[in-house]
PDB file of C-alpha atoms and ligand atoms in Angstrom:
ATOM      1  CA  MET A   1     -18.310  72.165  18.425  1.00  0.00           C
ATOM      2  CA  GLY A   2     -15.513  71.801  15.922  1.00  0.00           C
ATOM      3  CA  LYS A   3     -13.327  70.625  18.747  1.00  0.00           C
ATOM      4  CA  ALA A   4     -15.758  67.976  19.811  1.00  0.00           C
ATOM      5  CA  ILE A   5     -16.017  66.631  16.325  1.00  0.00           C
ATOM      6  CA  THR A   6     -12.267  66.532  15.957  1.00  0.00           C
ATOM      7  CA  ALA A   7     -11.993  64.666  19.224  1.00  0.00           C
ATOM      8  CA  LEU A   8     -14.624  62.247  18.133  1.00  0.00           C
ATOM      9  CA  LEU A   9     -12.885  61.690  14.836  1.00  0.00           C
ATOM     10  CA  LEU A  10      -9.617  61.123  16.597  1.00  0.00           C
ATOM     11  CA  ALA A  11     -11.164  58.642  18.952  1.00  0.00           C
ATOM     12  CA  THR A  12     -12.743  56.784  16.088  1.00  0.00           C
ATOM     13  CA  LEU A  13      -9.479  56.695  14.238  1.00  0.00           C
ATOM     14  CA  LEU A  14      -7.658  55.428  17.275  1.00  0.00           C
ATOM     15  CA  LEU A  15     -10.273  52.823  17.891  1.00  0.00           C
ATOM     16  CA  SER A  16     -10.198  51.500  14.395  1.00  0.00           C
ATOM     17  CA  ALA A  17      -6.432  51.508  14.401  1.00  0.00           C
ATOM     18  CA  CYS A  18      -6.455  49.376  17.512  1.00  0.00           C
ATOM     19  CA  SER A  19      -9.042  46.923  16.460  1.00  0.00           C
ATOM     20  CA  GLY A  20      -7.531  46.635  13.056  1.00  0.00           C
ATOM     21  CA  ASN A  21      -4.287  45.573  14.589  1.00  0.00           C
ATOM     22  CA  ASN A  22      -5.274  42.136  15.591  1.00  0.00           C
ATOM     23  CA  ASN A  23      -2.223  40.512  14.164  1.00  0.00           C
ATOM     24  CA  GLU A  24      -0.229  39.727  17.213  1.00  0.00           C
ATOM     25  CA  ASP A  25      -0.744  39.452  20.872  1.00  0.00           C
ATOM     26  CA  LEU A  26       1.048  42.688  21.217  1.00  0.00           C
ATOM     27  CA  ALA A  27      -1.096  43.722  24.073  1.00  0.00           C
ATOM     28  CA  GLN A  28      -0.483  40.579  25.976  1.00  0.00           C
ATOM     29  CA  GLY A  29       2.568  41.982  27.608  1.00  0.00           C
ATOM     30  CA  GLY A  30       0.831  45.008  28.785  1.00  0.00           C
ATOM     31  CA  THR A  31      -0.464  47.713  26.535  1.00  0.00           C
ATOM     32  CA  ALA A  32      -3.984  48.803  26.186  1.00  0.00           C
ATOM     33  CA  THR A  33      -5.863  45.772  27.284  1.00  0.00           C
ATOM     34  CA  ALA A  34      -3.718  44.380  30.018  1.00  0.00           C
ATOM     35  CA  PRO A  35      -5.054  45.493  33.319  1.00  0.00           C
ATOM     36  CA  ALA A  36      -2.814  46.202  36.233  1.00  0.00           C
ATOM     37  CA  ALA A  37       0.904  46.533  35.838  1.00  0.00           C
ATOM     38  CA  THR A  38       2.069  43.952  33.400  1.00  0.00           C
ATOM     39  CA  ALA A  39       5.141  45.353  31.837  1.00  0.00           C
ATOM     40  CA  GLU A  40       7.469  43.019  33.597  1.00  0.00           C
ATOM     41  CA  VAL A  41       8.720  39.719  32.357  1.00  0.00           C
ATOM     42  CA  SER A  42       6.004  37.853  34.043  1.00  0.00           C
ATOM     43  CA  ALA A  43       3.701  35.619  32.258  1.00  0.00           C
ATOM     44  CA  ALA A  44       0.393  35.048  33.790  1.00  0.00           C
ATOM     45  CA  PRO A  45      -2.144  37.534  32.585  1.00  0.00           C
ATOM     46  CA  GLN A  46      -3.451  39.455  35.541  1.00  0.00           C
ATOM     47  CA  GLU A  47      -6.926  39.533  34.205  1.00  0.00           C
ATOM     48  CA  ASP A  48      -7.543  36.133  35.569  1.00  0.00           C
ATOM     49  CA  ALA A  49      -5.948  36.476  38.916  1.00  0.00           C
ATOM     50  CA  ALA A  50      -8.327  39.290  39.624  1.00  0.00           C
ATOM     51  CA  GLY A  51     -11.069  38.100  37.359  1.00  0.00           C
ATOM     52  CA  THR A  52     -11.831  34.930  39.195  1.00  0.00           C
ATOM     53  CA  VAL A  53     -13.038  36.708  42.281  1.00  0.00           C
ATOM     54  CA  ALA A  54     -16.615  37.460  41.443  1.00  0.00           C
ATOM     55  CA  PRO A  55     -16.104  40.499  39.292  1.00  0.00           C
ATOM     56  CA  SER A  56     -18.500  43.303  38.601  1.00  0.00           C
ATOM     57  CA  ALA A  57     -21.806  42.234  40.014  1.00  0.00           C
ATOM     58  CA  SER A  58     -22.288  39.620  37.357  1.00  0.00           C
ATOM     59  CA  SER A  59     -22.953  41.408  34.116  1.00  0.00           C
ATOM     60  CA  SER A  60     -25.438  39.235  32.348  1.00  0.00           C
ATOM     61  CA  PRO A  61     -25.228  35.494  32.024  1.00  0.00           C
ATOM     62  CA  ALA A  62     -25.401  34.503  35.641  1.00  0.00           C
ATOM     63  CA  PRO A  63     -22.557  32.119  36.289  1.00  0.00           C
ATOM     64  CA  LYS A  64     -24.554  29.100  37.244  1.00  0.00           C
ATOM     65  CA  ASP A  65     -23.477  28.214  40.731  1.00  0.00           C
ATOM     66  CA  GLY A  66     -20.698  25.801  39.970  1.00  0.00           C
ATOM     67  CA  THR A  67     -19.202  27.831  37.119  1.00  0.00           C
ATOM     68  CA  GLU A  68     -18.322  26.003  33.968  1.00  0.00           C
ATOM     69  CA  ALA A  69     -18.374  22.634  35.602  1.00  0.00           C
ATOM     70  CA  THR A  70     -22.133  22.640  35.516  1.00  0.00           C
ATOM     71  CA  ILE A  71     -22.370  22.687  31.797  1.00  0.00           C
ATOM     72  CA  ALA A  72     -21.998  19.251  30.394  1.00  0.00           C
ATOM     73  CA  PRO A  73     -19.906  19.639  27.270  1.00  0.00           C
ATOM     74  CA  SER A  74     -19.015  16.751  25.020  1.00  0.00           C
ATOM     75  CA  ALA A  75     -22.025  15.210  23.420  1.00  0.00           C
ATOM     76  CA  SER A  76     -23.823  18.504  23.057  1.00  0.00           C
ATOM     77  CA  ALA A  77     -22.512  19.128  19.574  1.00  0.00           C
ATOM     78  CA  ALA A  78     -24.179  16.241  17.840  1.00  0.00           C
ATOM     79  CA  PRO A  79     -27.763  17.229  17.278  1.00  0.00           C
ATOM     80  CA  GLY A  80     -29.966  14.316  18.045  1.00  0.00           C
ATOM     81  CA  SER A  81     -29.387  11.917  15.230  1.00  0.00           C
ATOM     82  CA  SER A  82     -28.944   8.274  15.833  1.00  0.00           C
ATOM     83  CA  THR A  83     -27.373   6.822  18.899  1.00  0.00           C
ATOM     84  CA  ALA A  84     -24.772   4.177  18.310  1.00  0.00           C
ATOM     85  CA  THR A  85     -23.618   5.129  14.865  1.00  0.00           C
ATOM     86  CA  PRO A  86     -20.153   6.544  15.168  1.00  0.00           C
ATOM     87  CA  PRO A  87     -19.353   8.488  12.034  1.00  0.00           C
ATOM     88  CA  SER A  88     -17.027   6.345  10.001  1.00  0.00           C
ATOM     89  CA  SER A  89     -14.678   9.281   9.611  1.00  0.00           C
ATOM     90  CA  GLU A  90     -13.874   9.069  13.315  1.00  0.00           C
ATOM     91  CA  PRO A  91     -10.287   7.818  13.321  1.00  0.00           C
ATOM     92  CA  ALA A  92     -10.846   5.171  15.979  1.00  0.00           C
ATOM     93  CA  ALA A  93      -9.348   7.565  18.480  1.00  0.00           C
ATOM     94  CA  THR A  94      -5.891   6.299  19.162  1.00  0.00           C
ATOM     95  CA  GLU A  95      -6.534   6.066  22.859  1.00  0.00           C
ATOM     96  CA  ILE A  96      -4.393   8.651  24.535  1.00  0.00           C
ATOM     97  CA  PRO A  97      -4.760   8.221  28.286  1.00  0.00           C
ATOM     98  CA  LEU A  98      -5.776  11.318  30.229  1.00  0.00           C
ATOM     99  CA  LEU A  99      -2.800  11.567  32.536  1.00  0.00           C
ATOM    100  CA  TYR A 100      -2.847  15.277  33.285  1.00  0.00           C
ATOM    101  CA  HIS A 101      -5.122  18.127  34.201  1.00  0.00           C
ATOM    102  CA  MET A 102      -4.762  21.885  34.319  1.00  0.00           C
ATOM    103  CA  ASN A 103      -4.721  23.749  37.610  1.00  0.00           C
ATOM    104  CA  LYS A 104      -5.873  27.274  38.423  1.00  0.00           C
ATOM    105  CA  ASN A 105      -2.538  28.705  37.328  1.00  0.00           C
ATOM    106  CA  TYR A 106      -2.940  27.065  33.949  1.00  0.00           C
ATOM    107  CA  ASP A 107      -0.076  24.702  34.741  1.00  0.00           C
ATOM    108  CA  ILE A 108      -0.199  21.061  33.718  1.00  0.00           C
ATOM    109  CA  VAL A 109      -0.311  18.664  36.642  1.00  0.00           C
ATOM    110  CA  PRO A 110      -0.235  14.857  36.695  1.00  0.00           C
ATOM    111  CA  ASN A 111      -3.403  13.169  37.884  1.00  0.00           C
ATOM    112  CA  GLU A 112      -1.503  10.577  39.830  1.00  0.00           C
ATOM    113  CA  GLU A 113       1.710  10.193  41.724  1.00  0.00           C
ATOM    114  CA  GLY A 114       4.301   8.524  39.592  1.00  0.00           C
ATOM    115  CA  THR A 115       3.362  10.292  36.373  1.00  0.00           C
ATOM    116  CA  ASP A 116       6.167  12.512  35.135  1.00  0.00           C
ATOM    117  CA  LYS A 117       5.487  16.004  36.406  1.00  0.00           C
ATOM    118  CA  LYS A 118       8.464  17.633  34.701  1.00  0.00           C
ATOM    119  CA  VAL A 119       6.540  18.452  31.591  1.00  0.00           C
ATOM    120  CA  VAL A 120       5.755  21.600  29.656  1.00  0.00           C
ATOM    121  CA  LEU A 121       2.909  22.448  27.321  1.00  0.00           C
ATOM    122  CA  LEU A 122       3.926  24.108  24.055  1.00  0.00           C
ATOM    123  CA  THR A 123       1.497  26.547  22.476  1.00  0.00           C
ATOM    124  CA  PHE A 124       1.624  28.832  19.447  1.00  0.00           C
ATOM    125  CA  ASP A 125      -0.934  31.593  19.012  1.00  0.00           C
ATOM    126  CA  ASP A 126      -2.244  33.829  16.253  1.00  0.00           C
ATOM    127  CA  GLY A 127      -1.863  31.618  13.202  1.00  0.00           C
ATOM    128  CA  PRO A 128      -2.181  30.249  10.723  1.00  0.00           C
ATOM    129  CA  LYS A 129      -0.036  32.676   8.763  1.00  0.00           C
ATOM    130  CA  GLU A 130       2.456  30.988   6.437  1.00  0.00           C
ATOM    131  CA  ALA A 131       3.085  27.482   5.196  1.00  0.00           C
ATOM    132  CA  GLU A 132       6.818  27.981   5.498  1.00  0.00           C
ATOM    133  CA  MET A 133       6.650  28.855   9.175  1.00  0.00           C
ATOM    134  CA  ILE A 134       4.171  26.103   9.907  1.00  0.00           C
ATOM    135  CA  ASN A 135       6.296  23.481   8.187  1.00  0.00           C
ATOM    136  CA  ALA A 136       9.417  24.635   9.970  1.00  0.00           C
ATOM    137  CA  LEU A 137       7.663  24.571  13.348  1.00  0.00           C
ATOM    138  CA  MET A 138       6.283  21.124  12.687  1.00  0.00           C
ATOM    139  CA  ASP A 139       9.684  19.841  11.507  1.00  0.00           C
ATOM    140  CA  THR A 140      11.228  20.945  14.790  1.00  0.00           C
ATOM    141  CA  LEU A 141       8.378  19.556  16.871  1.00  0.00           C
ATOM    142  CA  ASP A 142       8.674  16.246  15.019  1.00  0.00           C
ATOM    143  CA  LYS A 143      12.401  16.173  15.628  1.00  0.00           C
ATOM    144  CA  HIS A 144      11.743  16.419  19.357  1.00  0.00           C
ATOM    145  CA  GLN A 145       8.676  14.197  19.209  1.00  0.00           C
ATOM    146  CA  ALA A 146       6.692  17.042  20.662  1.00  0.00           C
ATOM    147  CA  LYS A 147       3.073  18.006  20.223  1.00  0.00           C
ATOM    148  CA  ALA A 148       1.777  21.551  20.517  1.00  0.00           C
ATOM    149  CA  ILE A 149      -1.474  23.468  20.505  1.00  0.00           C
ATOM    150  CA  PHE A 150      -1.913  26.041  17.764  1.00  0.00           C
ATOM    151  CA  PHE A 151      -4.461  28.618  18.851  1.00  0.00           C
ATOM    152  CA  VAL A 152      -5.880  29.989  15.618  1.00  0.00           C
ATOM    153  CA  ASN A 153      -8.012  32.970  14.721  1.00  0.00           C
ATOM    154  CA  GLY A 154     -11.055  32.470  12.573  1.00  0.00           C
ATOM    155  CA  TYR A 155     -10.415  35.360  10.230  1.00  0.00           C
ATOM    156  CA  ARG A 156      -7.022  33.882   9.352  1.00  0.00           C
ATOM    157  CA  VAL A 157      -8.474  30.415   8.867  1.00  0.00           C
ATOM    158  CA  LYS A 158     -11.087  31.858   6.554  1.00  0.00           C
ATOM    159  CA  GLU A 159      -8.389  33.571   4.487  1.00  0.00           C
ATOM    160  CA  HIS A 160      -6.216  30.464   4.377  1.00  0.00           C
ATOM    161  CA  PRO A 161      -8.141  27.288   5.026  1.00  0.00           C
ATOM    162  CA  GLU A 162      -5.314  25.354   3.376  1.00  0.00           C
ATOM    163  CA  LEU A 163      -2.954  26.452   6.158  1.00  0.00           C
ATOM    164  CA  LEU A 164      -5.254  25.083   8.827  1.00  0.00           C
ATOM    165  CA  LYS A 165      -5.411  21.873   6.886  1.00  0.00           C
ATOM    166  CA  LEU A 166      -1.636  21.778   6.743  1.00  0.00           C
ATOM    167  CA  LEU A 167      -1.349  22.336  10.484  1.00  0.00           C
ATOM    168  CA  HIS A 168      -3.839  19.592  11.161  1.00  0.00           C
ATOM    169  CA  GLU A 169      -2.319  17.136   8.717  1.00  0.00           C
ATOM    170  CA  ARG A 170       1.107  17.676  10.157  1.00  0.00           C
ATOM    171  CA  GLY A 171      -0.152  16.765  13.600  1.00  0.00           C
ATOM    172  CA  GLY A 172      -0.730  20.159  15.155  1.00  0.00           C
ATOM    173  CA  ILE A 173      -3.469  20.261  17.773  1.00  0.00           C
ATOM    174  CA  ILE A 174      -5.837  23.067  16.855  1.00  0.00           C
ATOM    175  CA  GLY A 175      -7.058  25.441  19.549  1.00  0.00           C
ATOM    176  CA  ASN A 176      -9.641  28.229  19.390  1.00  0.00           C
ATOM    177  CA  HIS A 177      -8.318  31.797  19.801  1.00  0.00           C
ATOM    178  CA  SER A 178     -11.556  33.583  18.819  1.00  0.00           C
ATOM    179  CA  TRP A 179     -12.489  34.854  15.392  1.00  0.00           C
ATOM    180  CA  ASP A 180     -11.182  38.416  15.419  1.00  0.00           C
ATOM    181  CA  HIS A 181      -8.560  38.423  18.153  1.00  0.00           C
ATOM    182  CA  ILE A 182     -10.423  40.956  20.212  1.00  0.00           C
ATOM    183  CA  VAL A 183     -10.666  41.411  23.961  1.00  0.00           C
ATOM    184  CA  LEU A 184     -13.688  39.330  24.873  1.00  0.00           C
ATOM    185  CA  LYS A 185     -14.204  40.028  28.534  1.00  0.00           C
ATOM    186  CA  ASP A 186     -16.292  43.169  28.045  1.00  0.00           C
ATOM    187  CA  LYS A 187     -18.323  41.857  25.156  1.00  0.00           C
ATOM    188  CA  SER A 188     -21.857  40.563  25.343  1.00  0.00           C
ATOM    189  CA  TYR A 189     -22.590  36.889  25.744  1.00  0.00           C
ATOM    190  CA  VAL A 190     -24.021  36.731  22.253  1.00  0.00           C
ATOM    191  CA  GLU A 191     -21.001  38.358  20.692  1.00  0.00           C
ATOM    192  CA  VAL A 192     -18.590  36.090  22.545  1.00  0.00           C
ATOM    193  CA  GLN A 193     -20.651  33.107  21.523  1.00  0.00           C
ATOM    194  CA  LYS A 194     -20.202  34.142  17.905  1.00  0.00           C
ATOM    195  CA  GLN A 195     -16.495  34.881  18.278  1.00  0.00           C
ATOM    196  CA  ILE A 196     -15.908  31.433  19.703  1.00  0.00           C
ATOM    197  CA  GLY A 197     -18.626  29.405  17.989  1.00  0.00           C
ATOM    198  CA  ASP A 198     -17.691  30.494  14.485  1.00  0.00           C
ATOM    199  CA  VAL A 199     -14.145  29.250  15.018  1.00  0.00           C
ATOM    200  CA  GLN A 200     -15.441  25.903  16.290  1.00  0.00           C
ATOM    201  CA  ALA A 201     -17.532  25.623  13.160  1.00  0.00           C
ATOM    202  CA  ILE A 202     -14.901  26.546  10.590  1.00  0.00           C
ATOM    203  CA  VAL A 203     -12.235  24.332  12.179  1.00  0.00           C
ATOM    204  CA  LYS A 204     -14.635  21.424  12.321  1.00  0.00           C
ATOM    205  CA  GLU A 205     -15.582  21.980   8.719  1.00  0.00           C
ATOM    206  CA  ILE A 206     -11.956  21.896   7.580  1.00  0.00           C
ATOM    207  CA  THR A 207     -10.406  19.298   9.872  1.00  0.00           C
ATOM    208  CA  GLY A 208     -13.389  17.230  10.909  1.00  0.00           C
ATOM    209  CA  GLU A 209     -13.023  18.064  14.581  1.00  0.00           C
ATOM    210  CA  ALA A 210     -13.780  21.144  16.624  1.00  0.00           C
ATOM    211  CA  PRO A 211     -11.079  22.470  18.967  1.00  0.00           C
ATOM    212  CA  ALA A 212     -10.926  21.172  22.525  1.00  0.00           C
ATOM    213  CA  PHE A 213      -8.855  24.065  23.848  1.00  0.00           C
ATOM    214  CA  PHE A 214      -9.621  27.764  24.086  1.00  0.00           C
ATOM    215  CA  ARG A 215      -7.310  30.665  24.792  1.00  0.00           C
ATOM    216  CA  PRO A 216      -8.755  34.177  24.858  1.00  0.00           C
ATOM    217  CA  PRO A 217      -6.852  36.881  22.984  1.00  0.00           C
ATOM    218  CA  HIS A 218      -4.718  38.976  25.319  1.00  0.00           C
ATOM    219  CA  GLY A 219      -5.481  36.488  28.067  1.00  0.00           C
ATOM    220  CA  ALA A 220      -8.659  38.409  28.720  1.00  0.00           C
ATOM    221  CA  GLY A 221     -11.685  36.210  28.362  1.00  0.00           C
ATOM    222  CA  GLY A 222     -13.499  37.131  31.536  1.00  0.00           C
ATOM    223  CA  ASP A 223     -16.341  35.103  32.965  1.00  0.00           C
ATOM    224  CA  VAL A 224     -18.200  35.248  29.699  1.00  0.00           C
ATOM    225  CA  GLY A 225     -15.265  33.758  27.802  1.00  0.00           C
ATOM    226  CA  LYS A 226     -14.949  31.003  30.361  1.00  0.00           C
ATOM    227  CA  GLN A 227     -18.624  30.231  30.177  1.00  0.00           C
ATOM    228  CA  VAL A 228     -18.800  30.079  26.400  1.00  0.00           C
ATOM    229  CA  ALA A 229     -15.632  27.981  26.212  1.00  0.00           C
ATOM    230  CA  ALA A 230     -17.176  25.516  28.653  1.00  0.00           C
ATOM    231  CA  GLU A 231     -20.431  25.459  26.725  1.00  0.00           C
ATOM    232  CA  ASN A 232     -18.425  24.441  23.702  1.00  0.00           C
ATOM    233  CA  GLY A 233     -16.753  21.663  25.645  1.00  0.00           C
ATOM    234  CA  MET A 234     -13.365  23.348  25.650  1.00  0.00           C
ATOM    235  CA  LEU A 235     -10.693  23.713  28.278  1.00  0.00           C
ATOM    236  CA  TYR A 236     -10.085  27.417  28.904  1.00  0.00           C
ATOM    237  CA  MET A 237      -6.516  28.533  29.442  1.00  0.00           C
ATOM    238  CA  THR A 238      -4.276  31.519  29.319  1.00  0.00           C
ATOM    239  CA  TRP A 239      -0.653  30.568  30.034  1.00  0.00           C
ATOM    240  CA  SER A 240       1.875  30.426  32.820  1.00  0.00           C
ATOM    241  CA  VAL A 241       5.144  31.169  31.036  1.00  0.00           C
ATOM    242  CA  GLY A 242       5.357  33.882  28.399  1.00  0.00           C
ATOM    243  CA  SER A 243       8.181  33.642  25.886  1.00  0.00           C
ATOM    244  CA  LEU A 244       7.651  37.356  25.247  1.00  0.00           C
ATOM    245  CA  ASP A 245       8.273  36.662  21.585  1.00  0.00           C
ATOM    246  CA  TRP A 246       5.501  39.132  20.831  1.00  0.00           C
ATOM    247  CA  GLU A 247       7.659  41.952  22.145  1.00  0.00           C
ATOM    248  CA  MET A 248      10.553  41.195  19.836  1.00  0.00           C
ATOM    249  CA  LYS A 249      11.322  42.955  16.585  1.00  0.00           C
ATOM    250  CA  GLU A 250      13.046  41.747  13.475  1.00  0.00           C
ATOM    251  CA  LYS A 251      15.994  44.056  14.126  1.00  0.00           C
ATOM    252  CA  ASP A 252      16.602  42.806  17.648  1.00  0.00           C
ATOM    253  CA  LEU A 253      19.805  40.914  18.155  1.00  0.00           C
ATOM    254  CA  ALA A 254      20.183  37.535  19.798  1.00  0.00           C
ATOM    255  CA  LYS A 255      16.484  36.776  19.660  1.00  0.00           C
ATOM    256  CA  THR A 256      16.978  33.056  20.183  1.00  0.00           C
ATOM    257  CA  GLU A 257      19.010  33.635  23.344  1.00  0.00           C
ATOM    258  CA  THR A 258      16.462  36.132  24.609  1.00  0.00           C
ATOM    259  CA  LEU A 259      13.546  33.831  23.971  1.00  0.00           C
ATOM    260  CA  VAL A 260      15.237  30.863  25.603  1.00  0.00           C
ATOM    261  CA  LYS A 261      16.152  33.000  28.611  1.00  0.00           C
ATOM    262  CA  ASN A 262      12.633  34.405  28.912  1.00  0.00           C
ATOM    263  CA  VAL A 263      11.289  30.885  29.111  1.00  0.00           C
ATOM    264  CA  THR A 264      13.940  29.329  31.325  1.00  0.00           C
ATOM    265  CA  ASP A 265      13.758  32.239  33.780  1.00  0.00           C
ATOM    266  CA  GLN A 266      10.163  31.295  34.582  1.00  0.00           C
ATOM    267  CA  LEU A 267      10.383  27.577  33.918  1.00  0.00           C
ATOM    268  CA  HIS A 268       8.709  25.189  36.338  1.00  0.00           C
ATOM    269  CA  SER A 269       6.994  21.822  36.267  1.00  0.00           C
ATOM    270  CA  GLY A 270       3.857  22.018  34.193  1.00  0.00           C
ATOM    271  CA  SER A 271       4.761  25.298  32.485  1.00  0.00           C
ATOM    272  CA  ASN A 272       2.182  26.352  29.929  1.00  0.00           C
ATOM    273  CA  ILE A 273       4.413  28.153  27.463  1.00  0.00           C
ATOM    274  CA  LEU A 274       3.025  30.891  25.236  1.00  0.00           C
ATOM    275  CA  MET A 275       4.692  31.441  21.888  1.00  0.00           C
ATOM    276  CA  HIS A 276       3.517  32.734  18.526  1.00  0.00           C
ATOM    277  CA  GLU A 277       3.811  31.920  14.875  1.00  0.00           C
ATOM    278  CA  LEU A 278       6.610  34.417  14.362  1.00  0.00           C
ATOM    279  CA  PRO A 279       9.823  34.066  12.351  1.00  0.00           C
ATOM    280  CA  TRP A 280      12.179  34.383  15.324  1.00  0.00           C
ATOM    281  CA  THR A 281      10.197  31.887  17.323  1.00  0.00           C
ATOM    282  CA  VAL A 282      10.392  29.432  14.464  1.00  0.00           C
ATOM    283  CA  GLU A 283      14.135  29.965  14.432  1.00  0.00           C
ATOM    284  CA  ALA A 284      14.544  29.640  18.199  1.00  0.00           C
ATOM    285  CA  LEU A 285      12.372  26.595  18.693  1.00  0.00           C
ATOM    286  CA  ASP A 286      14.978  23.881  18.179  1.00  0.00           C
ATOM    287  CA  THR A 287      17.363  25.526  20.648  1.00  0.00           C
ATOM    288  CA  LEU A 288      14.551  26.062  23.118  1.00  0.00           C
ATOM    289  CA  LEU A 289      13.356  22.470  22.999  1.00  0.00           C
ATOM    290  CA  THR A 290      16.909  21.141  23.265  1.00  0.00           C
ATOM    291  CA  THR A 291      17.480  23.385  26.278  1.00  0.00           C
ATOM    292  CA  LEU A 292      14.300  22.211  27.954  1.00  0.00           C
ATOM    293  CA  GLU A 293      15.187  18.588  27.340  1.00  0.00           C
ATOM    294  CA  GLY A 294      18.607  19.261  28.780  1.00  0.00           C
ATOM    295  CA  LYS A 295      16.925  20.444  31.957  1.00  0.00           C
ATOM    296  CA  GLY A 296      14.986  17.225  32.192  1.00  0.00           C
ATOM    297  CA  TYR A 297      11.640  18.393  30.817  1.00  0.00           C
ATOM    298  CA  SER A 298       9.514  16.580  28.319  1.00  0.00           C
ATOM    299  CA  PHE A 299       6.633  17.824  26.220  1.00  0.00           C
ATOM    300  CA  VAL A 300       3.149  16.926  27.252  1.00  0.00           C
ATOM    301  CA  ASP A 301       0.752  15.710  24.602  1.00  0.00           C
ATOM    302  CA  PRO A 302      -2.164  18.152  24.807  1.00  0.00           C
ATOM    303  CA  ARG A 303      -4.552  15.291  24.177  1.00  0.00           C
ATOM    304  CA  SER A 304      -3.500  13.727  27.466  1.00  0.00           C
ATOM    305  CA  ILE A 305      -4.892  16.724  29.383  1.00  0.00           C
ATOM    306  CA  GLU A 306      -8.389  16.517  30.854  1.00  0.00           C
ATOM    307  CA  LEU A 307     -10.741  19.109  29.422  1.00  0.00           C
ATOM    308  CA  LYS A 308     -11.908  20.263  32.820  1.00  0.00           C
ATOM    309  CA  GLN A 309      -9.821  22.521  34.972  1.00  0.00           C
ATOM    310  CA  ARG A 310      -9.417  21.599  38.607  1.00  0.00           C
TER     311      ARG A 310
HETATM  312 ZN1  LIG B 401      -3.200  36.078  20.384  1.00  0.00          ZN
END
């Protein structure tokens, strides 16, 4: 009896310790949540490789035959209202041609022959955390005329709406990384809907536009994450090149060299590069981007990517 209670207490403690630690993507490399063997320097989260093949006899929300493609996104958000009255706040969308799409490996691929395929997509997860880091990241991106997606968590946005505003005003493309940074794939449809929908709402409230990109925490969104992302008109992605910055510690030496090597070791056309809002990543970014440019890569504008995977 006493034993059982102790065990239960322990389990509860452990559980709360885990869920409380939603700061970084620490598990992305391969602790608790990562299925299969993930310790190695690879990138692609296994969840999806395996996950795409009709997993567990469909839990609840039956994946309508054609998966996410069936759900028409876009217009859905605007509830009724008038037809041809574009809200004046709409910044006359500086037409950015849709030149790229994302393939099943979450790589960026040109739609047509002749479009530069030696591109990479830059992404930073788990912010917004600090104005100083955000400004430094944006300074470096500006220097290289690069755009990036910042996948934010709702609980952080709620704590610091001004940081989301800063990111947006400085030209960062905001992505949805769920509210609490939890593993979504085993959660109920309703819960996932809330985790994702609440972020859409708060970002829209602050910046005027809801995110067009979704990345599940720990790369583990499952079918339910994919479905809800599609229902919200977002492109679902994990990544294809991990910088492994989430495994680094302040005391580690030569972090810039390590980060650059981690990326260049896996580098390929269309690389979808996962980084985080972390001090050493901020510091390494200029060297990384210079290195990538030196290898002939340029940085894809996320807004030139179609919002439907193919
Ligand atoms: Zn994350």
